[in-house]
XYZ file of C-alpha atoms in Angstrom:
741
model
C -120.326 135.192 -73.842
C -122.661 137.607 -72.055
C -124.673 138.140 -75.221
C -124.769 134.396 -75.881
C -126.095 133.661 -72.431
C -128.678 136.357 -72.686
C -129.770 134.959 -76.102
C -130.135 131.444 -74.521
C -132.090 132.948 -71.722
C -134.519 134.690 -74.154
C -135.029 131.382 -75.931
C -135.958 129.807 -72.564
C -138.686 132.404 -71.976
C -140.140 132.178 -75.474
C -139.979 128.417 -75.464
C -140.289 127.354 -71.775
C -140.792 123.715 -72.803
C -137.577 123.491 -74.949
C -135.100 122.998 -72.124
C -137.167 120.290 -70.470
C -137.679 118.647 -73.939
C -133.884 118.703 -74.626
C -132.940 117.534 -71.150
C -135.406 114.715 -71.386
C -134.182 113.746 -74.839
C -130.371 113.903 -74.398
C -129.664 113.928 -70.637
C -132.562 112.068 -69.144
C -130.419 110.193 -66.612
C -128.202 113.210 -65.664
C -130.925 115.268 -64.036
C -130.134 116.470 -60.501
C -126.491 115.190 -60.813
C -123.296 117.183 -60.658
C -120.293 115.525 -62.375
C -116.976 116.401 -60.587
C -113.768 114.917 -61.724
C -110.852 114.617 -59.234
C -107.394 115.829 -60.064
C -106.063 112.309 -60.644
C -108.929 111.676 -63.028
C -108.135 114.825 -65.020
C -104.505 113.882 -65.140
C -105.418 110.446 -66.390
C -107.629 111.878 -69.247
C -104.877 114.314 -70.338
C -102.226 111.569 -70.277
C -104.244 108.659 -71.778
C -106.233 110.526 -74.526
C -107.188 107.381 -76.493
C -108.939 104.407 -74.958
C -109.200 100.968 -76.562
C -112.759 99.519 -76.412
C -113.647 95.905 -77.017
C -117.101 95.092 -78.467
C -119.188 92.060 -79.472
C -121.343 91.582 -82.604
C -124.846 90.288 -82.362
C -126.236 92.212 -79.383
C -128.604 94.639 -81.107
C -129.438 97.370 -80.347
C -126.457 97.835 -77.932
C -123.502 96.266 -79.738
C -123.492 95.005 -83.291
C -121.880 95.356 -86.690
C -123.676 96.542 -89.866
C -121.722 96.222 -93.118
C -118.501 95.776 -91.223
C -119.049 99.035 -89.158
C -119.572 99.053 -85.343
C -122.909 100.488 -84.166
C -125.108 100.509 -81.148
C -126.248 102.210 -78.076
C -123.171 101.264 -76.078
C -121.079 103.147 -78.577
C -123.540 106.172 -78.322
C -123.033 106.059 -74.469
C -119.265 106.241 -74.992
C -119.612 109.049 -77.510
C -121.362 111.006 -74.819
C -118.493 110.271 -72.298
C -116.054 111.557 -75.039
C -117.920 114.800 -75.329
C -117.830 115.328 -71.588
C -114.227 114.227 -70.918
C -112.265 114.702 -74.105
C -111.259 110.998 -74.301
C -111.309 109.323 -77.680
C -112.149 105.700 -78.231
C -110.966 103.200 -80.780
C -112.903 99.911 -81.099
C -111.754 96.315 -81.458
C -114.005 93.435 -82.190
C -113.965 90.389 -79.811
C -115.422 87.005 -80.431
C -116.543 85.858 -76.878
C -116.349 86.680 -73.287
C -113.336 84.574 -72.531
C -111.390 86.457 -75.134
C -112.643 89.725 -73.718
C -111.608 88.851 -70.125
C -108.149 87.920 -71.332
C -107.791 91.102 -73.350
C -108.693 93.222 -70.340
C -106.224 91.403 -68.089
C -103.335 91.615 -70.547
C -104.055 95.214 -71.501
C -105.039 94.765 -75.168
C -108.268 96.615 -74.401
C -109.046 99.114 -71.684
C -112.889 98.765 -71.670
C -115.415 96.151 -72.603
C -118.520 98.116 -73.493
C -121.133 95.396 -73.305
C -121.026 92.973 -70.355
C -123.944 90.820 -69.334
C -122.136 88.497 -66.908
C -122.951 88.960 -63.314
C -120.617 91.311 -61.310
C -119.660 88.392 -59.063
C -118.426 86.163 -61.899
C -116.400 89.108 -63.344
C -114.793 89.977 -60.050
C -113.716 86.363 -59.601
C -111.775 86.779 -62.842
C -110.037 90.030 -61.749
C -112.421 92.147 -63.645
C -114.266 95.272 -62.285
C -117.664 96.392 -63.643
C -119.173 99.882 -63.832
C -122.598 100.923 -62.586
C -125.548 99.698 -64.662
C -126.033 101.698 -67.811
C -128.896 99.714 -69.317
C -131.590 97.287 -68.182
C -133.113 94.927 -70.707
C -136.493 93.198 -70.004
C -136.454 89.445 -70.118
C -139.184 87.842 -72.230
C -140.335 84.315 -72.740
C -140.591 83.134 -76.376
C -142.606 80.161 -77.526
C -144.312 78.789 -80.564
C -147.693 80.355 -81.258
C -149.666 77.127 -80.894
C -147.842 75.867 -77.713
C -149.354 75.763 -74.254
C -148.086 78.076 -71.604
C -148.985 76.221 -68.409
C -145.921 73.997 -68.346
C -142.341 74.353 -69.530
C -140.284 71.191 -69.501
C -137.307 72.506 -71.284
C -136.075 76.109 -71.271
C -133.384 77.391 -73.624
C -131.179 80.193 -72.154
C -127.766 81.876 -72.586
C -125.485 81.474 -69.525
C -124.250 84.728 -68.133
C -121.501 84.136 -65.406
C -123.323 82.448 -62.464
C -126.895 83.254 -63.158
C -128.141 79.651 -63.737
C -129.881 79.660 -60.388
C -131.804 82.790 -61.280
C -132.932 81.233 -64.605
C -134.024 78.075 -62.728
C -136.280 80.128 -60.487
C -138.386 81.063 -63.437
C -139.571 77.526 -64.307
C -140.711 74.435 -62.601
C -138.430 72.585 -60.269
C -138.053 69.574 -62.659
C -137.639 71.645 -65.833
C -134.487 71.286 -67.780
C -132.303 74.280 -68.654
C -130.610 74.016 -71.906
C -127.613 76.464 -72.107
C -126.666 77.806 -75.581
C -123.885 80.204 -76.812
C -126.208 82.880 -78.217
C -129.896 83.987 -78.113
C -130.311 83.053 -81.780
C -129.318 79.509 -80.949
C -131.957 79.599 -78.195
C -134.590 80.603 -80.695
C -133.511 77.946 -83.191
C -133.858 75.324 -80.398
C -137.526 76.429 -79.760
C -138.174 76.527 -83.476
C -136.887 72.983 -83.996
C -138.677 71.573 -80.946
C -135.549 70.915 -78.812
C -136.997 73.394 -76.122
C -140.431 74.395 -75.175
C -139.508 78.098 -74.534
C -136.562 80.438 -74.580
C -135.704 83.230 -72.154
C -134.145 86.155 -74.028
C -133.426 89.780 -73.859
C -136.514 91.695 -74.998
C -134.980 94.122 -77.548
C -132.647 91.546 -79.182
C -135.402 89.064 -79.503
C -137.691 91.584 -81.221
C -134.876 92.224 -83.688
C -134.139 88.526 -84.340
C -137.852 87.645 -84.690
C -138.291 90.534 -87.087
C -135.252 89.911 -89.227
C -135.251 86.127 -89.620
C -138.100 84.546 -91.535
C -137.190 81.053 -90.263
C -138.533 82.196 -86.863
C -141.910 83.398 -88.003
C -143.692 80.657 -85.997
C -142.335 82.102 -82.719
C -143.716 84.984 -80.639
C -143.077 86.785 -77.342
C -145.434 85.158 -75.005
C -144.760 87.194 -71.773
C -142.548 89.932 -70.402
C -140.941 89.009 -66.973
C -140.691 91.323 -64.021
C -136.898 91.089 -63.776
C -134.414 92.718 -66.128
C -131.018 91.800 -67.513
C -128.510 94.523 -66.419
C -125.811 95.759 -68.723
C -122.465 97.079 -67.471
C -119.082 98.038 -68.907
C -115.985 96.251 -67.584
C -112.409 97.250 -66.900
C -109.374 95.615 -65.393
C -109.557 95.631 -61.578
C -106.678 98.044 -61.076
C -106.798 100.158 -57.932
C -104.281 102.613 -59.407
C -106.382 103.362 -62.455
C -109.078 106.039 -62.147
C -110.774 104.757 -65.290
C -113.621 102.908 -63.430
C -114.252 106.026 -61.331
C -114.562 108.214 -64.445
C -116.952 105.873 -66.252
C -119.176 105.577 -63.079
C -119.431 109.368 -62.980
C -119.894 109.965 -66.683
C -121.997 106.994 -67.995
C -125.561 107.946 -68.861
C -128.414 105.504 -68.393
C -129.935 104.142 -71.543
C -133.703 104.475 -70.931
C -136.502 102.543 -72.607
C -137.389 105.690 -74.602
C -133.765 105.932 -75.907
C -133.946 102.284 -77.027
C -137.240 102.647 -78.684
C -136.294 105.873 -80.487
C -133.081 104.219 -81.643
C -134.842 101.222 -83.018
C -137.422 103.275 -84.871
C -134.740 105.633 -86.258
C -132.347 102.872 -87.220
C -135.204 100.906 -88.989
C -133.088 97.789 -89.216
C -136.143 95.575 -89.061
C -137.171 96.502 -92.558
C -133.665 96.498 -94.067
C -132.548 93.212 -92.416
C -135.828 91.413 -93.158
C -135.444 91.992 -96.805
C -131.723 91.318 -96.872
C -132.166 88.098 -94.926
C -134.906 86.957 -97.265
C -132.882 87.615 -100.333
C -129.742 86.024 -98.895
C -131.578 82.927 -97.739
C -133.862 82.402 -100.663
C -131.964 83.756 -103.721
C -132.017 80.502 -105.553
C -135.698 80.015 -104.810
C -136.447 83.558 -106.108
C -134.640 82.924 -109.380
C -136.284 79.591 -109.967
C -139.799 80.437 -108.795
C -140.385 84.027 -110.067
C -144.061 83.684 -109.745
C -143.832 83.585 -105.968
C -142.016 86.950 -105.660
C -145.188 88.986 -105.244
C -146.578 86.715 -102.530
C -143.258 86.672 -100.659
C -143.140 90.527 -100.665
C -146.690 90.719 -99.289
C -145.741 88.268 -96.458
C -142.629 90.271 -95.643
C -144.594 93.557 -95.562
C -147.253 91.997 -93.278
C -144.453 90.707 -90.960
C -142.827 94.232 -90.874
C -146.186 95.870 -90.052
C -146.666 93.443 -87.163
C -143.197 94.259 -85.698
C -143.727 98.015 -86.162
C -146.924 97.730 -84.024
C -144.906 95.886 -81.406
C -142.309 98.551 -81.341
C -144.950 101.283 -81.074
C -146.359 99.472 -78.054
C -142.948 99.272 -76.377
C -142.454 102.995 -77.097
C -145.571 103.899 -75.185
C -144.883 101.599 -72.181
C -142.889 102.087 -69.013
C -141.228 98.722 -68.733
C -140.262 99.040 -65.061
C -143.855 99.686 -63.768
C -145.830 98.283 -66.702
C -147.889 101.477 -67.179
C -148.265 103.977 -70.041
C -145.429 106.445 -70.237
C -145.358 110.163 -70.946
C -145.469 109.688 -74.787
C -148.732 107.825 -74.521
C -150.198 110.468 -72.149
C -149.364 113.219 -74.652
C -150.956 111.219 -77.401
C -154.186 110.494 -75.547
C -154.327 114.020 -74.187
C -154.112 115.551 -77.638
C -156.985 113.362 -78.700
C -159.222 114.288 -75.681
C -158.503 117.989 -76.116
C -159.398 117.936 -79.762
C -162.611 115.884 -79.216
C -163.954 117.551 -76.051
C -163.283 121.199 -76.327
C -165.967 122.324 -73.789
C -164.547 120.226 -70.969
C -161.913 121.728 -68.595
C -158.706 119.803 -68.309
C -155.556 120.212 -66.239
C -151.972 118.786 -66.276
C -150.519 117.858 -62.843
C -146.812 117.158 -62.481
C -146.194 115.151 -59.271
C -142.940 114.608 -57.243
C -142.453 112.302 -54.295
C -140.205 114.456 -51.916
C -137.365 112.603 -50.103
C -137.668 109.763 -52.467
C -134.066 109.907 -53.622
C -132.805 109.817 -50.078
C -135.093 106.871 -49.237
C -133.913 105.060 -52.404
C -130.312 105.621 -51.393
C -130.708 104.430 -47.867
C -132.855 101.405 -48.434
C -131.978 100.352 -52.061
C -133.542 100.130 -55.465
C -136.072 97.418 -54.622
C -137.544 99.421 -51.671
C -137.831 102.461 -53.946
C -139.566 100.330 -56.450
C -142.236 99.376 -54.011
C -142.981 103.024 -53.301
C -143.418 103.636 -57.014
C -145.648 100.606 -57.455
C -147.809 101.784 -54.590
C -147.982 105.200 -56.269
C -149.212 103.597 -59.519
C -151.822 101.651 -57.596
C -153.267 104.775 -55.873
C -153.236 106.727 -59.182
C -155.163 103.965 -60.871
C -157.798 103.848 -58.139
C -158.352 107.636 -58.302
C -158.481 108.430 -62.040
C -161.092 107.815 -64.627
C -159.424 105.411 -67.130
C -161.770 106.406 -69.885
C -161.388 110.222 -69.792
C -158.266 110.749 -67.702
C -154.671 109.620 -67.934
C -151.764 109.051 -65.681
C -148.135 108.248 -66.648
C -144.588 108.183 -65.335
C -142.327 110.880 -66.527
C -139.026 109.847 -65.001
C -137.707 108.605 -61.730
C -140.251 109.411 -59.049
C -142.058 111.971 -61.252
C -145.576 111.278 -62.502
C -147.849 113.262 -64.711
C -151.730 113.351 -64.462
C -154.157 114.534 -67.176
C -157.420 115.145 -65.328
C -160.891 116.734 -65.856
C -162.252 119.357 -63.528
C -165.314 121.668 -63.143
C -163.883 124.399 -60.914
C -160.410 125.345 -59.605
C -161.444 124.858 -55.867
C -162.904 121.435 -56.747
C -159.609 120.500 -58.468
C -157.488 121.606 -55.534
C -159.668 119.756 -53.134
C -159.422 116.585 -55.177
C -155.659 116.895 -55.580
C -155.171 117.595 -51.899
C -157.137 114.520 -51.062
C -155.044 112.470 -53.442
C -151.813 113.742 -51.818
C -153.074 112.756 -48.386
C -154.103 109.312 -49.564
C -150.686 108.666 -51.197
C -148.610 109.832 -48.186
C -150.791 107.785 -45.818
C -150.365 104.625 -47.934
C -146.604 105.221 -48.176
C -146.442 105.716 -44.359
C -148.356 102.413 -43.797
C -145.904 100.553 -46.052
C -142.537 102.231 -45.275
C -143.274 103.837 -41.816
C -141.901 107.040 -43.227
C -143.563 110.338 -44.179
C -142.911 111.284 -47.925
C -144.597 114.462 -48.836
C -146.173 114.763 -52.366
C -145.863 118.016 -54.302
C -147.904 118.948 -57.330
C -147.373 121.570 -59.988
C -150.715 122.220 -61.807
C -151.436 123.921 -65.065
C -155.076 124.363 -66.209
C -155.273 124.106 -69.915
C -157.114 126.995 -71.601
C -160.231 126.101 -73.650
C -159.406 125.360 -77.199
C -155.787 124.711 -76.597
C -154.085 121.445 -77.468
C -150.312 121.880 -77.111
C -150.021 119.512 -74.258
C -146.176 119.680 -74.075
C -146.240 123.427 -73.259
C -148.709 122.835 -70.418
C -146.634 119.974 -69.032
C -143.680 122.354 -69.040
C -145.680 124.955 -67.093
C -146.614 122.332 -64.611
C -143.090 121.292 -64.173
C -142.003 124.918 -63.567
C -144.699 125.200 -60.894
C -143.489 121.989 -59.336
C -139.877 123.019 -59.367
C -140.660 125.761 -56.866
C -141.763 123.140 -54.403
C -138.493 121.053 -54.365
C -137.257 119.834 -50.984
C -140.717 120.446 -49.443
C -141.496 118.936 -46.054
C -145.202 118.836 -46.482
C -147.808 118.153 -49.054
C -148.151 121.225 -51.367
C -149.956 122.223 -54.591
C -148.831 125.134 -56.806
C -151.039 126.380 -59.588
C -149.332 127.924 -62.648
C -151.151 131.286 -63.016
C -150.255 134.894 -64.009
C -148.578 135.634 -60.619
C -146.401 132.535 -60.928
C -145.602 133.492 -64.525
C -144.414 136.945 -63.330
C -142.400 135.338 -60.579
C -140.720 132.906 -62.918
C -140.090 135.883 -65.269
C -138.389 137.746 -62.331
C -136.319 134.634 -61.547
C -135.460 134.299 -65.198
C -134.195 137.879 -65.282
C -132.294 137.326 -62.125
C -130.629 134.224 -63.472
C -129.704 136.082 -66.632
C -128.167 138.818 -64.509
C -126.277 136.372 -62.271
C -125.050 134.332 -65.153
C -123.211 137.300 -66.525
C -121.706 138.782 -63.323
C -117.957 138.837 -62.404
C -117.573 137.436 -58.898
C -114.289 139.456 -58.288
C -116.015 142.647 -59.530
C -119.712 142.468 -58.482
C -119.398 140.937 -55.042
C -118.090 142.288 -51.844
C -117.414 141.057 -48.374
C -119.098 142.479 -45.279
C -118.104 141.777 -41.751
C -120.287 141.390 -38.558
C -118.265 141.929 -35.388
C -118.239 139.434 -32.465
C -118.062 141.500 -29.172
C -117.065 140.626 -25.683
C -120.093 141.943 -23.771
C -118.004 142.692 -20.641
C -115.593 145.132 -22.319
C -117.572 145.802 -25.521
C -114.432 145.198 -27.512
C -114.485 143.371 -30.912
C -112.846 139.904 -30.448
C -113.750 138.396 -33.787
C -115.956 138.666 -36.818
C -117.917 136.771 -39.435
C -117.178 137.406 -43.123
C -120.372 137.556 -45.189
C -120.906 138.046 -48.958
C -123.051 140.707 -50.575
C -123.942 141.352 -54.253
C -123.491 144.759 -55.901
C -126.241 144.847 -58.523
C -124.667 146.475 -61.613
C -128.160 147.134 -63.101
C -129.202 149.074 -59.968
C -126.277 151.393 -59.444
C -124.440 148.906 -57.354
C -127.275 148.424 -54.837
C -126.373 145.765 -52.201
C -128.351 142.649 -52.324
C -128.436 140.108 -49.443
C -127.471 136.426 -49.943
C -131.093 135.297 -50.394
C -131.065 137.043 -53.773
C -128.199 135.113 -55.278
C -127.033 132.252 -53.100
C -129.792 129.675 -54.278
C -128.844 130.234 -57.950
C -125.063 129.786 -57.303
C -125.677 126.745 -55.205
C -127.724 125.208 -58.063
C -124.949 125.911 -60.578
C -122.110 124.904 -58.286
C -120.470 128.271 -58.428
C -121.117 128.981 -54.651
C -117.627 127.392 -54.177
C -116.065 130.305 -56.001
C -117.909 132.689 -53.912
C -116.880 131.063 -50.681
C -113.159 131.228 -51.579
C -113.642 134.835 -52.782
C -114.885 135.819 -49.358
C -112.078 133.949 -47.657
C -109.515 135.796 -49.828
C -111.043 139.071 -48.967
C -110.733 138.235 -45.245
C -107.127 137.155 -45.757
C -106.219 140.375 -47.650
C -107.801 142.423 -44.828
C -105.779 140.466 -42.195
C -102.565 140.665 -44.146
C -102.913 144.428 -44.785
C -103.606 145.224 -41.139
C -100.713 142.865 -39.962
C -98.287 144.577 -42.365
C -99.433 147.973 -40.939
C -98.974 146.753 -37.352
C -102.710 147.176 -36.577
C -104.862 144.989 -34.303
C -106.387 141.845 -35.903
C -109.065 139.397 -34.756
C -110.085 135.920 -35.881
C -112.519 135.945 -38.833
C -114.928 133.044 -39.543
C -115.885 132.194 -43.182
C -118.823 130.063 -44.317
C -118.280 127.176 -46.694
C -120.937 125.305 -48.681
C -121.433 121.676 -47.986
C -120.222 120.960 -51.511
C -116.646 121.660 -50.317
C -116.806 118.857 -47.765
C -117.420 116.168 -50.276
C -114.499 117.173 -52.474
C -111.077 115.549 -52.237
C -108.884 118.673 -52.314
C -110.858 121.241 -50.118
C -108.363 121.120 -47.147
C -105.470 121.640 -49.472
C -107.103 124.463 -51.264
C -108.036 126.147 -47.998
C -104.491 125.795 -46.729
C -103.103 127.122 -50.026
C -104.931 130.366 -49.640
C -103.770 130.704 -45.993
C -100.202 130.201 -47.214
C -100.599 132.597 -50.057
C -101.327 135.397 -47.717
C -99.177 134.001 -44.869
C -102.053 134.161 -42.357
C -101.608 132.329 -39.047
C -104.155 129.544 -38.720
C -105.717 130.882 -35.636
C -107.047 133.893 -37.544
C -109.345 132.059 -40.042
C -112.132 129.872 -38.904
C -114.262 127.456 -40.981
C -117.919 127.578 -40.026
C -119.808 124.239 -40.188
C -123.542 123.876 -39.813
C -124.292 121.048 -37.311
C -126.683 119.477 -39.864
C -123.794 119.056 -42.304
C -122.497 116.013 -40.289
C -125.784 114.958 -38.849
C -127.911 114.796 -42.035
C -125.451 114.732 -45.022
C -125.801 111.418 -46.940
C -122.055 111.302 -47.654
C -121.354 111.423 -43.813
C -118.136 109.370 -44.100
C -116.515 111.791 -46.625
C -117.685 114.849 -44.636
C -116.260 113.567 -41.400
C -113.051 112.615 -43.125
C -112.638 116.225 -44.490
C -113.427 117.698 -41.090
C -110.805 115.480 -39.464
C -108.140 116.550 -42.164
C -108.936 120.215 -41.415
C -108.550 119.646 -37.606
C -105.170 117.801 -38.148
C -103.872 120.811 -40.268
C -104.636 123.034 -37.208
C -107.562 124.942 -38.896
C -110.096 126.347 -36.434
C -113.587 124.912 -36.779
C -116.812 126.640 -35.770
C -120.216 124.883 -35.269
C -122.802 127.334 -36.612
C -126.500 127.428 -35.713
C -126.195 125.063 -32.745
C -129.582 124.385 -31.433
C -131.492 125.285 -34.601
C -132.067 121.646 -35.660
C -131.933 118.268 -33.889
C -128.939 119.151 -31.835
C -127.348 116.587 -29.504
C -124.172 116.461 -27.494
C -122.911 113.999 -30.067
C -122.163 117.011 -32.317
C -119.346 117.895 -29.990
C -117.773 114.534 -30.577
C -118.262 114.487 -34.362
C -117.033 118.091 -34.943
C -113.801 118.943 -32.960
C -114.822 122.638 -32.866
C -112.939 125.601 -31.431
C -116.040 127.820 -31.468
C -119.740 126.927 -30.665
C -122.264 129.449 -31.983
C -125.615 129.200 -30.057
C -128.512 129.820 -32.300
C -130.828 132.651 -31.413
C -133.696 130.199 -30.590
C -131.989 129.630 -27.293
C -132.356 133.242 -26.411
C -135.939 133.436 -27.422
C -137.110 130.512 -25.287
C -138.735 132.244 -22.307
C -141.393 129.668 -21.348
C -139.304 128.167 -18.628
C -136.389 130.486 -17.882
C -134.968 128.465 -14.909
C -134.920 125.301 -17.046
C -133.455 127.336 -19.989
C -130.591 128.838 -17.861
C -129.621 125.436 -16.571
C -129.521 123.876 -20.032
C -127.469 126.773 -21.416
C -125.036 126.832 -18.558
C -124.219 123.198 -18.990
C -123.694 123.646 -22.674
C -121.350 126.589 -22.001
C -119.516 124.600 -19.281
C -119.114 121.645 -21.597
C -117.794 123.797 -24.342
C -115.280 125.493 -22.068
C -114.085 122.126 -20.826
C -113.410 121.295 -24.391
C -111.486 124.502 -24.920
C -114.159 125.893 -27.178
C -115.336 129.472 -27.221
C -119.086 130.029 -27.059
C -120.706 132.809 -29.325
C -124.307 133.759 -28.996
C -125.823 134.696 -32.341
C -128.849 137.148 -32.865
C -128.132 139.287 -29.740
C -130.515 142.200 -30.217
C -131.328 143.718 -26.794
C -130.342 144.205 -23.203
C -132.321 141.101 -22.057
C -130.237 138.968 -24.314
C -126.960 140.297 -22.877
C -128.307 139.803 -19.293
C -129.100 136.132 -20.099
C -125.549 135.695 -21.598
C -124.065 137.031 -18.403
C -126.061 134.635 -16.305
C -125.024 131.508 -18.229
C -121.311 132.584 -18.567
C -121.249 133.143 -22.278
C -119.506 136.496 -23.063
C -119.088 136.742 -26.814
C -122.086 138.196 -28.736
C -122.911 138.583 -32.437
C -126.009 140.615 -33.408
C -127.688 143.864 -34.206
C -127.347 145.151 -30.578
C -123.679 145.652 -31.316
C -123.425 145.865 -35.114
C -125.159 144.680 -38.286
C -122.874 143.310 -41.115
C -120.847 146.250 -42.499
C -118.502 147.008 -45.275
C -114.789 146.432 -44.802
C -113.844 150.162 -44.189
C -116.664 150.518 -41.521
C -115.534 147.381 -39.793
C -111.959 148.578 -39.622
C -113.131 151.823 -38.104
C -114.990 149.885 -35.437
C -112.003 147.573 -34.840
C -109.684 150.582 -34.268
C -111.712 152.137 -31.599
C -113.768 150.985 -28.542
C -117.394 150.348 -29.557
C -120.039 152.663 -28.183
C -122.571 151.036 -25.766
């Protein structure tokens, strides 16, 4: 496995764009997501194994049959779920939605993989729907020679209770004609029964392209709203199937649909098949018209192909060119204008996901539309290009004369965007930019976009506007990060990591009264040299393995305590840090208690350190508070770490029932108004003592710090004045004797 991992890492260095290309192609909607299955969900998968899925025919490209075999993007989505979970799916054809609902309720099927009814109407029938996995643009279809200014009769397919939404699209006195299928809607327009039809964009393209009877119809306009597609299951609180699907379903993007339609090439095949099937007698009787018919079919196919190409190059949500088109135009510009300097800029709106989560999709969409507006105003449409990559990421292809001029221009653009967002949303959202200057004569645009992405990645979670240029220094830094990741990927946590301990000391007696367990990395490539957490923690947090390290450190502390207890030696409480990931997991309190029970450690000797911002800022506050409350009820000691380092308030005492309050060093360093400082700290200490909580001062480094502690009545110190973090054997030596002054 180590050789395989190193081989993969070497490929990443030689083809830095490959990983981004593969992620965009196959896992576009899974970026920045960590899929965690609960124990119940895992048991369900092991027990169930095979899931029965109901499907409909006639909903190309999501759900349809071809020569009696089920195909479609809905099936591809479930194939992806099968790979990720191990579930297998067997498919059953259904004729209509009423049959599908009944099949779900009586258990003949477990999942309906294509559902266009509104969630409200499904819930009314005892059916639960998953999150949206596809959005299909609505289009208006009319005859070529018809007027667009007034629609008196609109043909539509009824989905659940969406008739009011359809009515909002036309005049008040317009008549809405409801049909069973979109093909029936198109026939109604073709035969003059309706002036227009509202249809799903992708299916209508297919129907218009595969049915010669409809050659007088065309897509007249694309609407701003979209028809959302779900999967549906029986509303059963005891079944984790809905939860599994919500975690594992990928989003079908416009690019995936366009790629599927081009690859499947059903337009060409079905057009010819439909023609032969519908006009076989005419072909036999009038042979002389065969040549003319073939020419007409080919022209029809060419027109549809151009339509699909246009869809492939468009971002349907924002109605702008997408990254495919930017690459295409950039290649042309680079080939035609080799003396001009060009650069690629990868832009990210920081804090956008948080804003989108708090205020909803529509609010986030307004931010993106504003972004597009500003970019359009500040780029040369003839010689430059902007496009949306994915989510809140945009790509610019711009001209420049000198690097300082480019940086000045981009900085001004960042300021303009953040100011416009602030005026709209009353919230500061920094903009970060990764920039790659394209060397003269080069035209491999994908590589330079990849370099810009790598530069942008270093600015994630920024709190201010920042620009990072991809240059030789950055390349070296990325190479070092790459080598570090290769090393960390191959390490054995139990072998290559070690626990250090920093004593907590009573400043009155200078006796050790506690300790904090900290993790260190023994670099196997550097003769076991000790590396601090900054070297490895960011990587393990990114991969999710930080949870393994947290429990490794806890087990080290438990082993130390157990060994000393068995030997009749003195022990003190030891605090252990746990990543915020633990507090959003269902079984963390049980795991923690299981380790304590394994080594038979009394609960007063192990503390869980909680950063105050975990409860104050964490988006999943409810789950975090629930986990903290479970730990408290189990009698596990809680410690608030870094109190005072952020936006501390006395409300933290209420939200976290802590046994220990650790004052951040920033309190000790505030010497501007000593009298005021002492009053504040005294009251914090008194409040903590009233709540039966111990106060520990962190970062105590000199005699002035201890004097201040004595003055405010806080007597437990942790810092370099008494001891830095030390290996286990050194800590035990200190614990067995009185510390020197």
